[in-house]
CSV table of C-alpha atoms and ligand atoms in Angstrom, one decimal:
chain,number,residue,atom,x,y,z
B,1,UNK,CA,9.3,-19.5,-2.8
B,2,UNK,CA,8.9,-21.4,-5.6
B,3,UNK,CA,12.1,-22.8,-6.7
B,4,UNK,CA,14.3,-23.1,-3.4
B,5,UNK,CA,11.5,-22.8,-0.7
B,6,UNK,CA,11.7,-19.4,0.6
B,7,UNK,CA,15.5,-20.6,1.8
B,8,UNK,CA,18.5,-18.1,1.8
B,9,UNK,CA,20.4,-20.8,2.1
B,10,UNK,CA,19.0,-23.3,-0.6
B,11,UNK,CA,19.1,-20.0,-3.0
B,12,UNK,CA,22.8,-19.5,-2.2
B,13,UNK,CA,24.0,-23.2,-2.7
B,14,UNK,CA,21.7,-22.7,-6.6
B,15,UNK,CA,23.9,-19.7,-7.0
B,16,UNK,CA,27.2,-21.4,-6.2
B,17,UNK,CA,26.1,-24.6,-8.2
B,18,UNK,CA,25.0,-23.2,-11.5
B,19,UNK,CA,25.9,-19.3,-11.3
B,20,UNK,CA,24.5,-15.7,-12.4
B,21,UNK,CA,23.4,-18.0,-15.6
B,22,UNK,CA,21.3,-20.4,-13.7
B,23,UNK,CA,19.6,-17.7,-12.2
B,24,UNK,CA,18.9,-15.8,-15.6
B,25,UNK,CA,17.6,-18.9,-17.0
B,26,UNK,CA,15.0,-20.2,-14.2
B,27,UNK,CA,13.8,-16.2,-14.5
B,28,UNK,CA,10.5,-16.1,-15.8
B,29,UNK,CA,10.0,-14.0,-19.2
B,30,UNK,CA,6.6,-11.9,-20.2
B,31,UNK,CA,4.6,-14.3,-22.0
B,32,UNK,CA,1.0,-13.9,-24.2
B,33,UNK,CA,-0.5,-15.6,-21.3
B,34,UNK,CA,0.6,-12.9,-18.7
B,35,UNK,CA,0.0,-10.0,-20.8
B,36,UNK,CA,-3.4,-11.4,-21.6
B,37,UNK,CA,-4.0,-11.1,-17.8
B,38,UNK,CA,-2.4,-7.6,-17.2
B,39,UNK,CA,-4.6,-6.1,-19.4
B,40,UNK,CA,-8.0,-7.7,-18.7
B,41,UNK,CA,-7.4,-6.9,-15.0
B,42,UNK,CA,-6.2,-3.2,-15.5
B,43,UNK,CA,-9.4,-2.6,-18.5
B,44,UNK,CA,-11.7,-3.7,-15.6
B,45,UNK,CA,-10.6,-2.0,-12.9
B,46,UNK,CA,-10.2,1.2,-15.0
B,47,UNK,CA,-13.6,0.6,-16.0
B,48,UNK,CA,-15.0,0.0,-12.8
B,49,UNK,CA,-12.9,3.5,-11.5
B,50,UNK,CA,-14.6,5.4,-14.5
B,51,UNK,CA,-17.8,4.1,-14.5
B,52,UNK,CA,-19.5,2.6,-11.1
B,53,UNK,CA,-21.0,5.5,-9.6
B,54,UNK,CA,-19.3,7.4,-6.2
B,55,UNK,CA,-19.8,10.5,-3.8
B,56,UNK,CA,-17.4,13.5,-5.3
B,57,UNK,CA,-14.9,13.7,-2.6
B,58,UNK,CA,-12.6,16.9,-2.5
B,59,UNK,CA,-8.7,16.1,-2.0
B,60,UNK,CA,-6.4,18.3,0.3
B,61,UNK,CA,-5.3,21.9,-1.2
B,62,UNK,CA,-2.3,21.7,-3.6
B,63,UNK,CA,1.2,23.4,-2.9
B,64,UNK,CA,-0.4,25.4,-5.8
B,65,UNK,CA,-4.0,25.6,-4.2
B,66,UNK,CA,-5.1,23.2,-6.5
B,67,UNK,CA,-8.0,20.6,-5.3
B,68,UNK,CA,-8.2,17.7,-6.9
B,69,UNK,CA,-11.7,16.2,-6.8
B,70,UNK,CA,-12.1,12.6,-6.9
B,71,UNK,CA,-15.2,9.7,-7.4
B,72,UNK,CA,-15.6,8.1,-3.8
B,73,UNK,CA,-16.7,4.0,-5.5
B,74,UNK,CA,-13.3,2.3,-4.0
B,75,UNK,CA,-15.2,0.3,-1.8
B,76,UNK,CA,-18.4,-0.7,-5.0
B,77,UNK,CA,-15.0,-1.4,-7.2
B,78,UNK,CA,-13.6,-3.8,-4.1
B,79,UNK,CA,-16.8,-5.5,-4.1
B,80,UNK,CA,-17.9,-6.2,-7.8
B,81,UNK,CA,-14.1,-7.3,-8.0
B,82,UNK,CA,-13.7,-9.8,-5.8
B,83,UNK,CA,-17.5,-11.4,-6.2
B,84,UNK,CA,-16.8,-11.6,-10.4
B,85,UNK,CA,-13.3,-13.1,-9.5
B,86,UNK,CA,-14.6,-15.5,-7.0
B,87,UNK,CA,-18.0,-16.1,-9.1
B,88,UNK,CA,-15.4,-16.8,-12.0
B,89,UNK,CA,-13.9,-19.6,-10.3
B,90,UNK,CA,-17.1,-20.9,-9.2
B,91,UNK,CA,-18.9,-21.4,-12.1
B,92,UNK,CA,-16.3,-22.9,-13.6
B,93,UNK,CA,-15.3,-20.0,-15.9
B,94,UNK,CA,-12.1,-19.1,-14.9
B,95,UNK,CA,-9.7,-20.7,-12.7
B,96,UNK,CA,-7.6,-18.7,-10.6
B,97,UNK,CA,-4.5,-21.2,-10.7
B,98,UNK,CA,-3.7,-20.0,-13.7
B,99,UNK,CA,-3.1,-17.0,-12.4
B,100,UNK,CA,-0.7,-18.1,-9.9
B,101,UNK,CA,0.7,-20.7,-12.3
B,102,UNK,CA,2.0,-17.6,-14.7
B,103,UNK,CA,2.5,-16.0,-11.7
B,104,UNK,CA,6.4,-15.6,-12.3
B,105,UNK,CA,5.8,-14.1,-15.9
B,106,UNK,CA,3.5,-12.0,-14.9
B,107,UNK,CA,5.2,-10.4,-12.5
B,108,UNK,CA,8.3,-10.5,-14.8
B,109,UNK,CA,5.8,-8.5,-17.5
B,110,UNK,CA,4.9,-6.2,-14.5
B,111,UNK,CA,8.3,-5.1,-14.0
B,112,UNK,CA,8.9,-4.4,-17.7
B,113,UNK,CA,5.5,-3.2,-18.6
B,114,UNK,CA,5.9,-0.7,-15.4
B,115,UNK,CA,8.8,0.7,-16.3
B,116,UNK,CA,7.2,1.6,-19.4
B,117,UNK,CA,4.4,3.2,-18.1
B,118,UNK,CA,7.2,5.2,-15.9
B,119,UNK,CA,8.6,6.5,-19.1
B,120,UNK,CA,5.1,7.6,-19.9
B,121,UNK,CA,4.4,9.2,-16.7
B,122,UNK,CA,8.0,11.0,-16.8
B,123,UNK,CA,7.0,12.6,-20.8
B,124,UNK,CA,3.6,13.4,-20.0
B,125,UNK,CA,4.6,15.6,-17.0
B,126,UNK,CA,6.8,17.3,-19.5
B,127,UNK,CA,4.5,18.0,-22.6
B,128,UNK,CA,0.6,17.6,-21.1
B,129,UNK,CA,1.1,18.3,-17.3
B,130,UNK,CA,-3.1,17.9,-15.9
B,131,UNK,CA,-2.7,20.9,-13.4
B,132,UNK,CA,0.1,23.4,-11.9
B,133,UNK,CA,1.2,21.6,-9.6
B,134,UNK,CA,4.0,19.8,-11.7
B,135,UNK,CA,7.6,20.7,-13.3
B,136,UNK,CA,10.7,19.6,-13.1
B,137,UNK,CA,13.9,19.8,-10.7
B,138,UNK,CA,16.4,20.2,-13.3
B,139,UNK,CA,17.8,16.8,-13.0
B,140,UNK,CA,16.4,13.7,-15.2
B,141,UNK,CA,16.5,11.1,-12.4
B,142,UNK,CA,15.5,13.1,-9.8
B,143,UNK,CA,12.1,13.5,-12.2
B,144,UNK,CA,12.0,10.3,-13.2
B,145,UNK,CA,12.2,8.6,-9.9
B,146,UNK,CA,10.1,11.2,-7.7
B,147,UNK,CA,7.6,12.1,-10.5
B,148,UNK,CA,6.7,15.0,-12.4
B,149,UNK,CA,3.2,15.6,-11.5
B,150,UNK,CA,1.4,15.5,-8.4
B,151,UNK,CA,-2.2,14.8,-10.0
B,152,UNK,CA,-1.8,13.3,-13.5
B,153,UNK,CA,-4.6,12.3,-14.9
B,154,UNK,CA,-6.2,11.2,-18.4
B,155,UNK,CA,-8.9,13.3,-19.4
B,156,UNK,CA,-10.7,15.3,-16.3
B,157,UNK,CA,-11.7,12.2,-14.4
B,158,UNK,CA,-9.3,9.5,-15.2
B,159,UNK,CA,-7.3,9.8,-11.6
B,160,UNK,CA,-3.6,8.1,-12.7
B,161,UNK,CA,-2.5,7.6,-9.1
B,162,UNK,CA,-5.8,6.5,-8.1
B,163,UNK,CA,-5.2,3.8,-10.3
B,164,UNK,CA,-2.0,2.8,-9.8
B,165,UNK,CA,-2.1,2.6,-6.3
B,166,UNK,CA,-5.5,1.7,-5.3
B,167,UNK,CA,-7.1,-0.1,-8.4
B,168,UNK,CA,-4.1,-2.1,-9.5
B,169,UNK,CA,-1.7,-2.2,-7.1
B,170,UNK,CA,-3.7,-3.2,-3.5
B,171,UNK,CA,-7.0,-4.6,-5.0
B,172,UNK,CA,-4.3,-6.9,-6.6
B,173,UNK,CA,-3.5,-7.9,-2.5
B,174,UNK,CA,-7.1,-8.7,-2.4
B,175,UNK,CA,-7.0,-10.8,-6.0
B,176,UNK,CA,-4.2,-12.3,-5.2
B,177,UNK,CA,-4.4,-13.2,-1.5
B,178,UNK,CA,-7.7,-15.1,-2.7
B,179,UNK,CA,-5.7,-17.0,-5.6
B,180,UNK,CA,-2.9,-18.5,-3.5
B,181,UNK,CA,-6.0,-19.9,-1.2
B,182,UNK,CA,-7.7,-21.5,-3.7
B,183,UNK,CA,-4.5,-22.5,-5.0
B,184,UNK,CA,-3.7,-24.3,-2.2
B,185,UNK,CA,-7.4,-25.9,-1.8
B,186,UNK,CA,-7.1,-26.9,-5.5
B,187,UNK,CA,-3.8,-28.9,-4.8
B,188,UNK,CA,-4.7,-29.9,-1.0
B,189,UNK,CA,-8.2,-30.4,-1.4
B,190,UNK,CA,-8.7,-28.1,1.4
B,191,UNK,CA,-7.2,-24.5,3.3
B,192,UNK,CA,-5.1,-24.8,6.0
B,193,UNK,CA,-5.5,-23.0,8.9
B,194,UNK,CA,-2.5,-20.8,8.4
B,195,UNK,CA,-3.7,-20.0,5.3
B,196,UNK,CA,-7.0,-19.1,6.4
B,197,UNK,CA,-5.7,-16.6,8.7
B,198,UNK,CA,-2.9,-15.0,6.7
B,199,UNK,CA,-5.7,-14.7,3.6
B,200,UNK,CA,-8.5,-13.3,6.3
B,201,UNK,CA,-5.6,-10.8,7.7
B,202,UNK,CA,-5.0,-9.9,5.0
B,203,UNK,CA,-9.0,-9.3,2.8
B,204,UNK,CA,-9.5,-7.8,5.8
B,205,UNK,CA,-6.7,-5.3,5.8
B,206,UNK,CA,-7.6,-4.4,2.5
B,207,UNK,CA,-10.9,-4.0,3.0
B,208,UNK,CA,-10.1,-1.5,6.0
B,209,UNK,CA,-8.4,0.1,3.5
B,210,UNK,CA,-11.1,0.4,0.7
B,211,UNK,CA,-13.4,1.4,3.3
B,212,UNK,CA,-11.4,4.5,3.6
B,213,UNK,CA,-9.5,5.0,0.5
B,214,UNK,CA,-11.0,8.6,0.6
B,215,UNK,CA,-9.2,9.1,3.5
B,216,UNK,CA,-5.6,7.7,1.9
B,217,UNK,CA,-6.1,10.3,-0.7
B,218,UNK,CA,-5.4,12.9,1.8
B,219,UNK,CA,-2.0,11.0,3.2
B,220,UNK,CA,1.5,11.4,1.9
B,221,UNK,CA,1.6,9.1,-0.9
B,222,UNK,CA,-0.8,11.3,-3.2
B,223,UNK,CA,-1.1,14.7,-1.1
B,224,UNK,CA,2.5,14.9,-1.4
B,225,UNK,CA,4.6,12.0,-3.1
B,226,UNK,CA,4.5,12.8,-7.3
B,227,UNK,CA,3.9,10.0,-9.5
B,228,UNK,CA,6.9,8.8,-10.6
B,229,UNK,CA,8.8,5.3,-10.1
B,230,UNK,CA,9.0,5.5,-6.7
B,231,UNK,CA,5.5,5.5,-5.7
B,232,UNK,CA,3.7,3.9,-9.0
B,233,UNK,CA,5.9,1.5,-10.2
B,234,UNK,CA,6.2,0.7,-6.4
B,235,UNK,CA,1.7,0.4,-6.5
B,236,UNK,CA,2.1,-1.7,-9.8
B,237,UNK,CA,5.2,-4.2,-9.3
B,238,UNK,CA,6.4,-4.6,-5.2
B,239,UNK,CA,2.9,-4.5,-3.8
B,240,UNK,CA,1.4,-7.5,-6.3
B,241,UNK,CA,4.6,-9.3,-5.6
B,242,UNK,CA,6.5,-8.2,-2.3
B,243,UNK,CA,3.5,-7.5,-0.2
B,244,UNK,CA,1.7,-10.4,-0.8
B,245,UNK,CA,4.6,-12.9,-0.6
B,246,UNK,CA,3.7,-14.2,2.9
B,247,UNK,CA,0.7,-15.8,0.8
B,248,UNK,CA,2.5,-16.8,-1.8
B,249,UNK,CA,4.8,-19.1,0.3
B,250,UNK,CA,2.2,-20.6,2.4
B,251,UNK,CA,0.6,-21.9,-0.7
B,252,UNK,CA,3.2,-25.0,-0.8
B,253,UNK,CA,4.0,-24.8,2.7
B,254,UNK,CA,0.9,-25.2,4.6
B,255,UNK,CA,1.5,-25.6,8.3
B,256,UNK,CA,-0.9,-26.7,10.6
B,257,UNK,CA,-1.3,-24.3,13.1
B,258,UNK,CA,-4.1,-26.0,15.4
B,259,UNK,CA,-7.6,-23.7,16.4
B,260,UNK,CA,-6.1,-22.0,19.4
B,261,UNK,CA,-3.1,-20.7,18.1
B,262,UNK,CA,-4.5,-19.7,14.6
B,263,UNK,CA,-7.2,-17.9,16.8
B,264,UNK,CA,-4.9,-16.0,18.8
B,265,UNK,CA,-2.8,-15.0,15.8
B,266,UNK,CA,-6.3,-13.9,13.8
B,267,UNK,CA,-7.1,-11.7,16.4
B,268,UNK,CA,-3.9,-10.1,17.4
B,269,UNK,CA,-3.8,-9.4,14.0
B,270,UNK,CA,-7.3,-7.9,13.6
B,271,UNK,CA,-6.4,-5.7,16.9
B,272,UNK,CA,-3.5,-4.4,15.1
B,273,UNK,CA,-5.5,-3.5,11.9
B,274,UNK,CA,-8.2,-2.0,13.7
B,275,UNK,CA,-6.3,0.6,15.9
B,276,UNK,CA,-4.2,1.6,12.5
B,277,UNK,CA,-7.6,2.1,11.3
B,278,UNK,CA,-8.6,4.3,14.3
B,279,UNK,CA,-5.1,6.4,14.2
B,280,UNK,CA,-6.2,7.5,10.4
B,281,UNK,CA,-9.7,8.0,11.4
B,282,UNK,CA,-9.3,9.9,13.9
B,283,UNK,CA,-6.5,12.3,12.9
B,284,UNK,CA,-8.7,12.9,9.4
B,285,UNK,CA,-12.0,13.2,11.6
B,286,UNK,CA,-10.1,16.2,14.0
B,287,UNK,CA,-9.2,17.9,10.5
B,288,UNK,CA,-12.4,17.2,8.6
B,289,UNK,CA,-14.4,18.8,12.0
B,290,UNK,CA,-11.5,21.5,12.4
B,291,UNK,CA,-10.9,20.1,15.6
B,292,UNK,CA,-14.7,20.1,16.6
B,293,UNK,CA,-14.8,16.5,17.8
B,294,UNK,CA,-14.3,14.3,20.8
B,295,UNK,CA,-10.6,12.1,20.8
B,296,UNK,CA,-10.8,9.0,23.3
B,297,UNK,CA,-13.6,10.7,25.1
B,298,UNK,CA,-12.5,14.6,25.7
B,299,UNK,CA,-12.1,17.9,23.1
B,300,UNK,CA,-8.7,17.2,21.7
B,301,UNK,CA,-5.6,19.1,22.2
B,302,UNK,CA,-4.4,20.9,19.3
B,303,UNK,CA,-1.4,23.1,17.7
B,304,UNK,CA,-2.5,26.1,15.5
B,305,UNK,CA,-0.1,25.6,12.7
B,306,UNK,CA,0.7,28.3,10.1
B,307,UNK,CA,2.6,28.1,7.1
B,308,UNK,CA,3.0,30.0,3.6
B,309,UNK,CA,1.9,28.4,0.3
B,310,UNK,CA,4.3,28.5,-2.9
B,311,UNK,CA,2.2,31.1,-4.4
B,312,UNK,CA,2.8,33.2,-1.0
B,313,UNK,CA,-0.6,32.8,1.3
B,314,UNK,CA,-0.7,32.4,4.5
B,315,UNK,CA,-2.8,28.9,5.4
B,316,UNK,CA,-3.5,27.3,9.0
B,317,UNK,CA,-3.7,24.0,9.9
B,318,UNK,CA,-4.1,21.8,12.8
B,319,UNK,CA,-2.3,19.4,14.6
B,320,UNK,CA,-3.8,17.0,17.1
B,321,UNK,CA,-1.8,16.3,19.4
B,322,UNK,CA,-4.0,13.9,22.0
B,323,UNK,CA,-5.4,10.4,21.5
B,324,UNK,CA,-3.4,8.4,19.5
B,325,UNK,CA,-1.2,11.4,18.3
B,326,UNK,CA,0.0,11.9,21.8
B,327,UNK,CA,1.8,8.6,21.9
B,328,UNK,CA,4.0,9.4,19.0
B,329,UNK,CA,4.2,11.2,15.7
B,330,UNK,CA,4.1,8.2,13.7
B,331,UNK,CA,2.4,5.5,16.0
B,332,UNK,CA,0.1,4.4,13.4
B,333,UNK,CA,2.9,3.0,12.3
B,334,UNK,CA,3.6,0.6,15.2
B,335,UNK,CA,0.2,-1.3,14.2
B,336,UNK,CA,1.0,-1.4,10.8
B,337,UNK,CA,3.9,-2.9,11.1
B,338,UNK,CA,2.5,-5.7,14.0
B,339,UNK,CA,-0.7,-6.9,11.6
B,340,UNK,CA,2.4,-7.8,8.9
B,341,UNK,CA,3.8,-9.4,11.4
B,342,UNK,CA,0.7,-11.0,12.2
B,343,UNK,CA,-0.3,-12.5,8.9
B,344,UNK,CA,3.5,-13.6,8.3
B,345,UNK,CA,4.1,-15.3,11.7
B,346,UNK,CA,1.2,-18.3,10.4
B,347,UNK,CA,4.6,-19.2,8.1
B,348,UNK,CA,6.4,-20.0,11.5
B,349,UNK,CA,10.2,-19.8,11.8
B,350,UNK,CA,11.3,-22.6,8.8
B,351,UNK,CA,12.6,-19.7,6.1
B,352,UNK,CA,12.9,-16.5,6.2
B,353,UNK,CA,11.8,-15.0,2.9
B,354,UNK,CA,8.2,-14.5,4.0
B,355,UNK,CA,9.5,-12.0,6.4
B,356,UNK,CA,11.0,-10.2,3.9
B,357,UNK,CA,7.9,-7.9,3.6
B,358,UNK,CA,7.7,-7.2,7.6
B,359,UNK,CA,11.1,-5.9,7.5
B,360,UNK,CA,10.7,-4.2,3.9
B,361,UNK,CA,8.0,-2.5,5.5
B,362,UNK,CA,9.6,-1.3,8.8
B,363,UNK,CA,12.6,-0.3,6.6
B,364,UNK,CA,10.2,1.8,4.5
B,365,UNK,CA,8.1,3.2,7.4
B,366,UNK,CA,11.2,4.7,10.1
B,367,UNK,CA,12.2,6.1,6.4
B,368,UNK,CA,8.6,7.7,5.8
B,369,UNK,CA,8.8,9.3,9.2
B,370,UNK,CA,11.9,10.9,8.7
B,371,UNK,CA,10.6,12.0,5.7
B,372,UNK,CA,7.6,13.4,6.9
B,373,UNK,CA,9.0,15.3,9.8
B,374,UNK,CA,11.6,16.9,7.7
B,375,UNK,CA,8.9,18.2,5.1
B,376,UNK,CA,6.7,19.4,7.7
B,377,UNK,CA,9.8,20.6,10.0
B,378,UNK,CA,10.1,23.0,6.5
B,379,UNK,CA,6.6,23.3,6.6
B,380,UNK,CA,5.8,24.4,10.1
B,381,UNK,CA,9.1,25.9,11.1
B,382,UNK,CA,8.3,27.3,15.0
B,383,UNK,CA,5.4,25.2,15.2
B,384,UNK,CA,6.9,22.1,14.1
B,385,UNK,CA,9.1,22.6,17.0
B,386,UNK,CA,6.4,22.9,19.3
B,387,UNK,CA,4.7,19.8,18.1
B,388,UNK,CA,7.9,17.9,18.5
B,389,UNK,CA,8.6,19.3,22.4
B,390,UNK,CA,4.9,18.0,22.9
B,391,UNK,CA,5.2,15.0,21.2
B,392,UNK,CA,8.7,14.3,21.5
B,393,UNK,CA,8.7,10.5,20.1
B,394,UNK,CA,8.8,9.4,16.4
B,395,UNK,CA,7.4,6.3,16.5
B,396,UNK,CA,7.8,3.9,19.2
B,397,UNK,CA,6.8,5.9,22.5
B,398,UNK,CA,9.3,6.3,25.0
B,399,UNK,CA,12.1,4.5,22.8
B,400,UNK,CA,12.7,5.9,19.3
M,14,NDP,P1,-0.3,10.5,7.6
M,14,NDP,O1,-1.4,9.7,7.5
M,14,NDP,O2,0.5,10.2,9.2
M,14,NDP,O3,-0.2,11.9,7.1
M,14,NDP,C1,1.0,12.8,7.4
M,14,NDP,C2,0.8,13.7,7.0
M,14,NDP,O4,-0.6,14.5,8.2
M,14,NDP,C3,1.8,14.7,7.9
M,14,NDP,O5,2.6,14.7,6.3
M,14,NDP,C4,0.8,16.3,8.0
M,14,NDP,O6,0.0,16.6,6.4
M,14,NDP,C5,0.1,15.0,8.5
M,14,NDP,N1,0.2,15.3,10.0
M,14,NDP,C6,1.5,15.1,10.8
M,14,NDP,N2,1.0,15.1,12.2
M,14,NDP,C7,0.1,15.3,12.2
M,14,NDP,C8,-1.3,16.0,13.1
M,14,NDP,N3,-0.5,15.4,14.5
M,14,NDP,N4,-2.3,16.2,13.5
M,14,NDP,C9,-2.8,16.5,12.0
M,14,NDP,N5,-2.2,16.4,10.9
M,14,NDP,C10,-0.6,15.7,11.0
M,14,NDP,O7,1.0,9.1,6.5
M,14,NDP,P2,1.2,8.3,5.7
M,14,NDP,O8,0.5,8.4,4.5
M,14,NDP,O9,2.4,7.7,6.1
M,14,NDP,O10,0.3,7.3,6.7
M,14,NDP,C11,-1.5,6.8,6.1
M,14,NDP,C12,-1.4,5.1,6.4
M,14,NDP,O11,-1.2,4.6,5.4
M,14,NDP,C13,-0.9,4.8,7.4
M,14,NDP,O12,-2.3,3.9,8.2
M,14,NDP,C14,0.1,4.0,7.1
M,14,NDP,O13,0.4,2.8,8.3
M,14,NDP,C15,-0.4,3.1,5.8
M,14,NDP,N6,1.1,3.1,5.4
M,14,NDP,C16,1.2,2.1,5.0
M,14,NDP,C17,2.2,1.7,4.1
M,14,NDP,C18,2.7,-0.1,3.5
M,14,NDP,O14,3.3,0.2,2.3
M,14,NDP,N7,1.6,-0.5,3.4
M,14,NDP,C19,2.8,2.8,3.3
M,14,NDP,C20,2.9,3.9,4.0
M,14,NDP,C21,1.5,4.0,4.6
M,14,NDP,P3,-0.1,18.1,7.3
M,14,NDP,O15,0.7,18.7,5.2
M,14,NDP,O16,-1.3,18.3,5.7
M,14,NDP,O17,0.1,18.6,7.7
């Protein structure tokens, strides 16, 4: 993005000319400034997570029968973060361009620091697990990669996955989107319409995320994936760097789309974010009301699926088979991928790298759909088979 214009061929030429050594030489190293920025941001977000008031919310019952409780203060923390960050810039106290100018060093520090953090999680899982939802698979690499604990906490209240996934990772997405916009403004004296569309769509997406954060605590990331390298390193490193990368590209590649095209892209992106939100909302409302809700104007159609927990108890879950959930088993991934495409397309098609996130996300979600189906098949057995016969497509209705 910075040294080779987001161009694969330029990067290749650079490598041919300078070899791996040249690449290592331009690779940014962590600096004191980078550590300071990460530390202040991390402590600020941890303090908001702990001290901003919020309603007590209970998460889903875990495989060993625990029910974690959370403080739902995400939207307030998000609001405080953005207002504080923009005010620091507005009143000349801290210029976000400092973050952009040290971004390589910050990402480098995050890569290394998060690895150390994942080692800490691995050791904690062995010596001081927070609940019975933990344990070793007997293989060190699997334990490190997939994690030891489902709900690790520091003390009783500080939930580590809420911090890594939501308050550090997702929050950094919004903070960096604003940073890129401000950097372009400070360099060019104005913000291009392509940057405005990109920033607005990413902010709408992250705002939706925090609006629905308590719902996120019911999804695979929190309720099924343990806290290991896969999810925690991903949220601490991959989200701030790769997820925000279309905006980073636009900083020094301003594109003028024209008002009409910019508006079309903006509306299409917002529509996709809304549909993605509505899919999640529909499923959660259905589960919350035990099926006693209205889905697309009618009483929902459903399957009552029984399953046995690891402690031998028999329980029942409802599977929704109408509304968005009748189109395919993971239809919500379609608008998720399209939304990412719409906040990238303002970069137009000069270079491939801005599209890296969309390509990565598509692979991630197709893999996730398979993992989720496998898990549900082994959890629900014949009921999942029945569900698949009613809703035969995995992601793209009529195709896949
Ligand atoms: P879901 O919210 O789809 O949750 C999957 C779980 O829901 C299943 O494991 C099952 O759990 C339950 N379920 C499955 N089918 C049904 C049904 N028909 N009716 C009721 N419950 C059902 O999973 P995700 O965590 O993948 O997605 C959540 C959101 O996060 C989506 O909007 C997705 O697009 C987004 N996302 C974004 C990513 C990104 O990197 N940008 C990555 C991943 C997700 P149970 O055991 O309770 O039955």
